[in-house]
Coordinates of C-alpha atoms and ligand atoms in Angstrom, one line a residue:
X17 CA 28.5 95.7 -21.4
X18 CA 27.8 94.3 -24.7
X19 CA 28.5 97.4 -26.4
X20 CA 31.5 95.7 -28.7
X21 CA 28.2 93.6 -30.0
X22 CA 26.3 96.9 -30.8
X23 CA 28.9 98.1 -32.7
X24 CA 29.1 95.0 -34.3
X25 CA 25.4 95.1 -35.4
X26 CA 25.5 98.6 -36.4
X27 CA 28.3 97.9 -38.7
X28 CA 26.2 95.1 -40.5
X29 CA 23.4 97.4 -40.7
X30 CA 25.5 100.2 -42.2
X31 CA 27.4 98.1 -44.4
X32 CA 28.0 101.2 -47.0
X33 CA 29.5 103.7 -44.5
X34 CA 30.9 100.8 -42.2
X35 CA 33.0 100.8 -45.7
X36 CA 34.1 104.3 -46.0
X37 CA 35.2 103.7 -42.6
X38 CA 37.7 100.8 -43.1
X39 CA 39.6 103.0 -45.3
X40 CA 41.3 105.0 -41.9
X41 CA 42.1 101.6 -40.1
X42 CA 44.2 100.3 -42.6
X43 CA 46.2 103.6 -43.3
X44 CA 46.9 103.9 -39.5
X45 CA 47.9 100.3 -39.4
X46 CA 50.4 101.0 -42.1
X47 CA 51.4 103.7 -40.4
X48 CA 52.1 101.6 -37.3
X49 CA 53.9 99.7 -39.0
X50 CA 56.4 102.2 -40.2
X51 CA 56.8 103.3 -36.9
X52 CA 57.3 100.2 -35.2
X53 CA 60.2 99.9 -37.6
X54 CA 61.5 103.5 -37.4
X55 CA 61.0 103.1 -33.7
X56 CA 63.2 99.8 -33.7
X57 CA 66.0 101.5 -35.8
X58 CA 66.7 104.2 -32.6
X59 CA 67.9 101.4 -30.0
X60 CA 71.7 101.8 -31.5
X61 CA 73.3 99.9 -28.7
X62 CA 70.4 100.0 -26.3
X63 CA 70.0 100.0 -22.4
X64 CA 66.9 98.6 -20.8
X65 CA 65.1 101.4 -19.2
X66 CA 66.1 104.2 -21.8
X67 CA 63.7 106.3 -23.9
X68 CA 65.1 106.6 -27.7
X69 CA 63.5 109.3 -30.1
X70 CA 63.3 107.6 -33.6
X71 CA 64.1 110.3 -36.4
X72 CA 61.1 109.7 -39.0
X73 CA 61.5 110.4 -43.0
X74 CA 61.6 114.4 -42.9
X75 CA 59.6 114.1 -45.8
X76 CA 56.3 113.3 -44.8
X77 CA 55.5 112.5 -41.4
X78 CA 56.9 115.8 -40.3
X79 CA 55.1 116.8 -36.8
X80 CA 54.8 113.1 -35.6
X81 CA 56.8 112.5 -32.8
X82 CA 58.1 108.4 -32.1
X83 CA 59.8 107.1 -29.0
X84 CA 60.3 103.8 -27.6
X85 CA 62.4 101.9 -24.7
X86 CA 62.5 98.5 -24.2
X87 CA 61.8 96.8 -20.8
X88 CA 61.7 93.5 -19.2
X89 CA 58.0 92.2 -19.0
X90 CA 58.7 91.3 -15.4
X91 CA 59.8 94.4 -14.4
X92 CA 57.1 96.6 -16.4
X93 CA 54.3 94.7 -14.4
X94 CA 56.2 95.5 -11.1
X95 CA 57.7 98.7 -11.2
X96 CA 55.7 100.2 -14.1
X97 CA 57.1 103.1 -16.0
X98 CA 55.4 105.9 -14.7
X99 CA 57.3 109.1 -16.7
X100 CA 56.4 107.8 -20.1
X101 CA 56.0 111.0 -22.1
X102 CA 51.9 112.2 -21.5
X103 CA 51.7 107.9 -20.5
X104 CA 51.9 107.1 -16.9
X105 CA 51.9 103.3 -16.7
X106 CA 51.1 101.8 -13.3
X107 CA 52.2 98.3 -11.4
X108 CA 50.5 95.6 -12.5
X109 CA 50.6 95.5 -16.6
X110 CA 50.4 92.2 -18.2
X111 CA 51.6 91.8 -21.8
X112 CA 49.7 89.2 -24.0
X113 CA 51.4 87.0 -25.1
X114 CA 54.6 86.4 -22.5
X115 CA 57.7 87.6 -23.6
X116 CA 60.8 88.2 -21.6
X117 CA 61.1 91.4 -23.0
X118 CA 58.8 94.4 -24.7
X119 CA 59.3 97.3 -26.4
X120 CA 57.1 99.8 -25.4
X121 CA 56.5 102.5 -28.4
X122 CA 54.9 106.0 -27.7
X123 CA 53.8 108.0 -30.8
X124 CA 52.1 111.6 -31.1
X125 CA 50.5 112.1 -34.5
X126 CA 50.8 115.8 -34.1
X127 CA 49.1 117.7 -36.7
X128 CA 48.4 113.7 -38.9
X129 CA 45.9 113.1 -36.2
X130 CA 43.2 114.1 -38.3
X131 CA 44.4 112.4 -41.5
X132 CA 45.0 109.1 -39.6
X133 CA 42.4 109.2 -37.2
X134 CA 39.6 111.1 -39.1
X135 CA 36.3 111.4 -36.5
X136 CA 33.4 112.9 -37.9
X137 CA 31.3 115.2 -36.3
X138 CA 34.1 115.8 -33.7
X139 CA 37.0 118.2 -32.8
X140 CA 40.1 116.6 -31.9
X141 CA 41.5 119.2 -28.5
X142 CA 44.7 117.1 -28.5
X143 CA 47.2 115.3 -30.9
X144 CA 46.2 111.4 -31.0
X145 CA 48.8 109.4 -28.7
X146 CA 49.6 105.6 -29.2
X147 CA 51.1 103.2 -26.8
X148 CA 51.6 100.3 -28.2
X149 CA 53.9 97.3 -27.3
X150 CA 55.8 95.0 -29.2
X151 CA 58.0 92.1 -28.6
X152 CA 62.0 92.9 -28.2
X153 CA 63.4 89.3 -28.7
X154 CA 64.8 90.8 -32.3
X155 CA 65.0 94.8 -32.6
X156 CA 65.9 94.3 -36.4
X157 CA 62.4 92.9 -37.3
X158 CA 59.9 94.5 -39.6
X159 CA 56.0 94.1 -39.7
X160 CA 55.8 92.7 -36.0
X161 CA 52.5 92.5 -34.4
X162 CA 51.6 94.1 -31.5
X163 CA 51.5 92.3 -28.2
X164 CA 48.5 92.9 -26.2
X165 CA 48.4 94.0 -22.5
X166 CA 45.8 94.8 -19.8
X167 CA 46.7 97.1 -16.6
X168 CA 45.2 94.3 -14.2
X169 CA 45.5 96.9 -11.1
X170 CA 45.0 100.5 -11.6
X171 CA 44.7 102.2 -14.8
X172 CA 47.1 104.3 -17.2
X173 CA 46.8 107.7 -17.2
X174 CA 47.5 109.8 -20.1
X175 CA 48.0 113.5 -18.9
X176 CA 47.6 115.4 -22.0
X177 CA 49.8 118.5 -22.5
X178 CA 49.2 121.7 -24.4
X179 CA 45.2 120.8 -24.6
X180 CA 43.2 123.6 -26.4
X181 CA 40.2 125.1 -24.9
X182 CA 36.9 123.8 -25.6
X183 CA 35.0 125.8 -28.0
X184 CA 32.3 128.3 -26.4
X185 CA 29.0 127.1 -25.9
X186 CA 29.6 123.5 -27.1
X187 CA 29.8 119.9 -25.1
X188 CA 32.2 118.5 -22.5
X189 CA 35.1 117.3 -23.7
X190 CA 35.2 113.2 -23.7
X191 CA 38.7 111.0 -24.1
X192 CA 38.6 108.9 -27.5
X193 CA 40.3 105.3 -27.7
X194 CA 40.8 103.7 -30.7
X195 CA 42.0 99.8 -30.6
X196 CA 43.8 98.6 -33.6
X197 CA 40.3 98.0 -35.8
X198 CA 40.3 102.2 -35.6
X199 CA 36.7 101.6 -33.7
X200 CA 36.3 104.9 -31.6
X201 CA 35.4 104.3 -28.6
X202 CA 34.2 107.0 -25.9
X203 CA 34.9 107.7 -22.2
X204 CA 34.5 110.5 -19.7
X205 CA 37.4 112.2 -18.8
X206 CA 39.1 111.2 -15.8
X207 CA 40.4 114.5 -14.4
X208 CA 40.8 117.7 -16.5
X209 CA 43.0 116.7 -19.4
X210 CA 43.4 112.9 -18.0
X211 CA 41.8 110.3 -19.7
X212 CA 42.6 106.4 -18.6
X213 CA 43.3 102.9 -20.6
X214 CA 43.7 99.8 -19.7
X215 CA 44.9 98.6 -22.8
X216 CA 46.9 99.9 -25.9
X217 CA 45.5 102.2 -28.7
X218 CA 45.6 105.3 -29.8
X219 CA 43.9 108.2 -27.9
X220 CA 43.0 111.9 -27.3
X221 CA 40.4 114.4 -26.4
X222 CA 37.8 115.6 -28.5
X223 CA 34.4 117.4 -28.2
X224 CA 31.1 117.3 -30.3
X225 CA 31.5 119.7 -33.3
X226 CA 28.2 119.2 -34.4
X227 CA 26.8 122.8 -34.2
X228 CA 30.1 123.8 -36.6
X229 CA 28.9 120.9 -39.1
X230 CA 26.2 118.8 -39.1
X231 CA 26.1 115.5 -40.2
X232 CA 24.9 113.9 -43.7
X233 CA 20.9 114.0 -43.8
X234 CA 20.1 110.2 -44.0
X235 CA 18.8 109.1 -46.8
X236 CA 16.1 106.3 -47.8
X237 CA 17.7 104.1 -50.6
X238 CA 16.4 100.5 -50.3
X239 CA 19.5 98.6 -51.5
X240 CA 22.8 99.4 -49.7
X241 CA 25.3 100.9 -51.9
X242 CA 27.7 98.4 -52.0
X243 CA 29.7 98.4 -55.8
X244 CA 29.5 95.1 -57.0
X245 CA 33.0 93.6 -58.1
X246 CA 33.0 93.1 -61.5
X247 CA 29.2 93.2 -61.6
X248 CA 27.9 92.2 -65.3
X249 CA 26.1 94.5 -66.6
X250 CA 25.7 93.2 -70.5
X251 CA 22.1 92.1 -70.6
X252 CA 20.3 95.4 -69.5
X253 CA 17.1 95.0 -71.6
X254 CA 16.6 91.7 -70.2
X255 CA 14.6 90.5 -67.8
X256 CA 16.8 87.1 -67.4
X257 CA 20.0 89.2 -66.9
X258 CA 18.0 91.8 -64.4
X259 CA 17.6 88.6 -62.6
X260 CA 20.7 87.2 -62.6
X261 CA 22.7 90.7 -61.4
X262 CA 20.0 90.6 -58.9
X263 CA 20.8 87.1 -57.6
X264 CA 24.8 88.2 -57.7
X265 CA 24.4 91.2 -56.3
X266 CA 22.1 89.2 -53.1
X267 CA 24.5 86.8 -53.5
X268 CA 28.0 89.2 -52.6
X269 CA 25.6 91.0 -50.4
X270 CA 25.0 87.7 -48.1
X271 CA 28.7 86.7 -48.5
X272 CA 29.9 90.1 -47.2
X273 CA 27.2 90.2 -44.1
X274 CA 28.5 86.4 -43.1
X275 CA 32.1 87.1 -43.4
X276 CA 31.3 90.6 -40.9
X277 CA 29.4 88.1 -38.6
X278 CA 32.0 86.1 -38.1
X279 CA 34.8 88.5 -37.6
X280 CA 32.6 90.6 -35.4
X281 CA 32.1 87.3 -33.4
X282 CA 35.7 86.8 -33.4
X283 CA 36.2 90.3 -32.5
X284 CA 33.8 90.2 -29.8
X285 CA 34.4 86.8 -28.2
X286 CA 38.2 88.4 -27.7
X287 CA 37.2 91.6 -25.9
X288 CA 35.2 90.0 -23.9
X289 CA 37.9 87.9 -22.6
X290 CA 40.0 91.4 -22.2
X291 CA 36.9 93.0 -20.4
X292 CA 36.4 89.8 -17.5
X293 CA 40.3 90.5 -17.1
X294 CA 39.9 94.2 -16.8
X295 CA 36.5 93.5 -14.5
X296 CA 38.3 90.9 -12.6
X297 CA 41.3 93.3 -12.2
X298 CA 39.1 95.9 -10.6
X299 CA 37.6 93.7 -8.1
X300 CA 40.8 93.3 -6.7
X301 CA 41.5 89.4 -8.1
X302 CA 44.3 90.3 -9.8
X303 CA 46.8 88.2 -11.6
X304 CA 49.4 86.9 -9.4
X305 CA 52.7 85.9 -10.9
X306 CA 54.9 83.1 -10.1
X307 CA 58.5 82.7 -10.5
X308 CA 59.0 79.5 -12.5
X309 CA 62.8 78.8 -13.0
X310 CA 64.2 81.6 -14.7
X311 CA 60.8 83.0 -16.2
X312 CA 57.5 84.4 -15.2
X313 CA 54.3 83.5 -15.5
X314 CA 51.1 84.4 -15.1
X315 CA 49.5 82.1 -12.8
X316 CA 45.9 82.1 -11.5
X317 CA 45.8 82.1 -7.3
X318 CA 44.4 78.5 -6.3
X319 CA 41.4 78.7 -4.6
X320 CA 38.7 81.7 -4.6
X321 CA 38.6 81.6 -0.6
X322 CA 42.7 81.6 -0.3
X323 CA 44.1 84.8 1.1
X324 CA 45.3 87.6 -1.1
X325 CA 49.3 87.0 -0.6
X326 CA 51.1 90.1 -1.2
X327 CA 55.0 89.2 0.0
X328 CA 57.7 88.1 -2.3
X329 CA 58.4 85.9 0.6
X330 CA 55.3 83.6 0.6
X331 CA 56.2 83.2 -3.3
X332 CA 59.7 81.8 -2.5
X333 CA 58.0 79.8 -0.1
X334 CA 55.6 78.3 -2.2
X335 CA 58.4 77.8 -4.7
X336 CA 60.7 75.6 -2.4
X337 CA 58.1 74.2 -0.1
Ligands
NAG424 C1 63.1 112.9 -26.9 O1 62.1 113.8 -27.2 C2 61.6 114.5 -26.1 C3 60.5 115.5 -26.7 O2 59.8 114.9 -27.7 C4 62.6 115.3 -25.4 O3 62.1 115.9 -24.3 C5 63.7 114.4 -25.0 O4 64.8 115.1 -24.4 C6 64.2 113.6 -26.2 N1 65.2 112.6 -25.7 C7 66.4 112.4 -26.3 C8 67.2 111.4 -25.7 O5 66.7 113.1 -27.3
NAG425 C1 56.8 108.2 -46.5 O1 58.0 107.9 -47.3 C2 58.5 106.6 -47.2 C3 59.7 106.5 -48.0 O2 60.4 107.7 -48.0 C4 57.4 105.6 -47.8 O3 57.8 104.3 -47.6 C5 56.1 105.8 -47.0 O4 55.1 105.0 -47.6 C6 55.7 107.3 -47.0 N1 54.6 107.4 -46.1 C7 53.5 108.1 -46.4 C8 52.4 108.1 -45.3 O5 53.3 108.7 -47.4
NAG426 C1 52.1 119.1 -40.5 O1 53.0 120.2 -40.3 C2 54.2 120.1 -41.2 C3 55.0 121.3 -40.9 O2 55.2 121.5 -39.6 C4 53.8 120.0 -42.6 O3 54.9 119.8 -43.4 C5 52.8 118.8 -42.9 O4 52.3 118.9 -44.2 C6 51.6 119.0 -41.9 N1 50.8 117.8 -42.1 C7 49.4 118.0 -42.3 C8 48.7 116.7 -42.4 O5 48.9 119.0 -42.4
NAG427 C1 26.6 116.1 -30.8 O1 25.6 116.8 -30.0 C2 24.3 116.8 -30.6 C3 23.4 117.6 -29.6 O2 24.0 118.8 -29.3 C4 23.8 115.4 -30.8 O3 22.6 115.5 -31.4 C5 24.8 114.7 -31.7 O4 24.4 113.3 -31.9 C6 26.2 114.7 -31.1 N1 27.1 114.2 -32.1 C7 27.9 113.1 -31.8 C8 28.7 112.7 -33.0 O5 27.8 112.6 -30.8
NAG428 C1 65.4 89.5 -37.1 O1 64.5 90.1 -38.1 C2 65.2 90.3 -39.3 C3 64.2 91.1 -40.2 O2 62.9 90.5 -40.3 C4 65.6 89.0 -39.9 O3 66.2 89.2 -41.2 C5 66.5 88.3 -39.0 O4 66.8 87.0 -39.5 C6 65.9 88.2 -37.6 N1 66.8 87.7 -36.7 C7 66.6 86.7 -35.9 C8 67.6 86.3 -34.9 O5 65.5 86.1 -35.9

């Protein structure tokens, strides 16, 4: 359960690689960002409910594969959109903040997987997928952030397509999700070549490669290699300016594990909120939805021991009475 909080922890403790790491995130988040624009630039004239392929730069995302179509939130949490290229999206998804209407953009990394999505010590058996969602109130924007959404009923599949086999003699295959902060994060699979989400990411299948390369032998340094911006370095004889780099260097080093703290804190205190909607969503206490004028909203059902109301017609009810 409080695994978001592990990985939070193990970040601060491995502050050096935790470093290396944030390199991927933020080319894959600029890389989202192109999309979401070349994405945008395919609805020429656009009809709710239609897929549009975006044509990418030739020049160097050839093999990556955009689509998008926009939808009404309303009518995505009803109906779904269950033919969604590999993405089958049930009833019952709930986009974070409300909009009228979302984009929903599908993207297959093709052979960039790798380079966006780099996994050491595993073997990616599929192209990485994204579903991600965006809001459609103006399809000329640029640098939009994603929306977030939770399937508060049954999952979404992802059947993957064209999966290679798994290599002789090494693990079971496992899905991979990675949210926007490129943390990987590991599930069983749910059928062969199915994996499940309940929110958006990026995902695929991968399996252990750790027989074809092993992983870096640990090593004991005392101090974590963390380069020191601008670290003076004049005084090297000294034993007053060994102090003082020590103190700066302690003093950057403390900085840097208070600011993590408190964006892993952030971080965690937000999935957790996510993960009681998810766990709520699987015992059955779904969000209901309301029709309020001409919009919907999310409302919570009154009471814990009122009966689960499934007709339209109790709504309407409700709504006049
Ligand atoms: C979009 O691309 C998919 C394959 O990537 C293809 O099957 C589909 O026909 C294309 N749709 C349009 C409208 O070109
Ligand atoms: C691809 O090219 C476009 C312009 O042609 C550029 O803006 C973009 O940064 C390039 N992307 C990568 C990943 O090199
Ligand atoms: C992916 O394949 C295309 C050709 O199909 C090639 O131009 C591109 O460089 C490849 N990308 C990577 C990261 O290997
Ligand atoms: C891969 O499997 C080996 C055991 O076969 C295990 O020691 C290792 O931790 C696994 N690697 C990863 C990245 O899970
Ligand atoms: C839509 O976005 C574009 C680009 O960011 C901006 O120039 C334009 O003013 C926006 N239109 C509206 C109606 O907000």
């Amino acid at each position: 359960m409080d695994f978001l909080l592990f990985v939070c922890l193990l970040q601060l403790l491995f502050l050096g690689s935790s470093r290396v790491a944030a390199q991927s995130p933020a080319r894959a988040r600029a890389l989202d960002a192109m999309l979401q624009d070349y994405a945008y630039r395919a609805f020429v004239r656009p009809h709710t409910g239609i897929v549009y392929n975006a044509t990418l730069p030739p020049a160097n995302l050839t093999g990556v594969s955009v689509s998008a179509v926009r939808l009404r939130s309303g009518s995505l949490r009803r109906k779904g959109f269950s033919d969604y290229f590999e993405f089958a999206v049930p009833t019952g998804v709930v986009v974070q903040p409300y909009v009228e209407r979302v984009v929903l953009v599908y993207h297959n990394l093709g052979n960039w997987s790798d380079y966006y999505y780099p996994l050491a010590g595993y073997t990616y058996l599929s192209p990485v997928l994204g579903l991600l969602v965006y809001d459609a109130a103006n399809l000329s924007a640029v640098g939009l952030q994603e929306l977030s959404f939770v399937a508060s009923g049954s999952p979404i599949l992802i059947n993957f397509i064209n999966v290679r086999s798994v290599p002789v003699g090494s693990a079971a295959p496992r899905c991979v999700w990675f949210d926007l902060n490129g943390v990987p994060q590991f599930r069983d699979l749910e059928a062969s070549n199915v994996c499940s989400t309940y929110r958006r990411g990026h995902f695929s299948i991968v399996v252990n490669s750790s027989e074809i390369a092993p992983g870096p032998v640990p090593s004991g340094n005392i101090t974590p290699p963390i380069p020191t911006p601008g670290g003076p370095s004049k005084a090297k004889g000294s034993s007053k300016g060994w102090k003082i780099a020590v103190g700066v260097v302690g003093g950057v080093v403390a900085l840097v594990l208070l600011g993590s703290l408190v964006v892993c804190l952030a971080r965690y205190k937000r999935d957790k909120k996510l993960a009681v909607m998810e766990r709520n969503a699987e015992a059955g206490e779904t969000l209901r939805m309301a029709q309020v004028g001409r919009s919907q909203a999310p409302v919570a059902l009154g009471t814990r021991t009122q009966p689960v109301i499934e007709s339209e017609q109790f709504l309407k009810v409700v709504r006049f009475s």
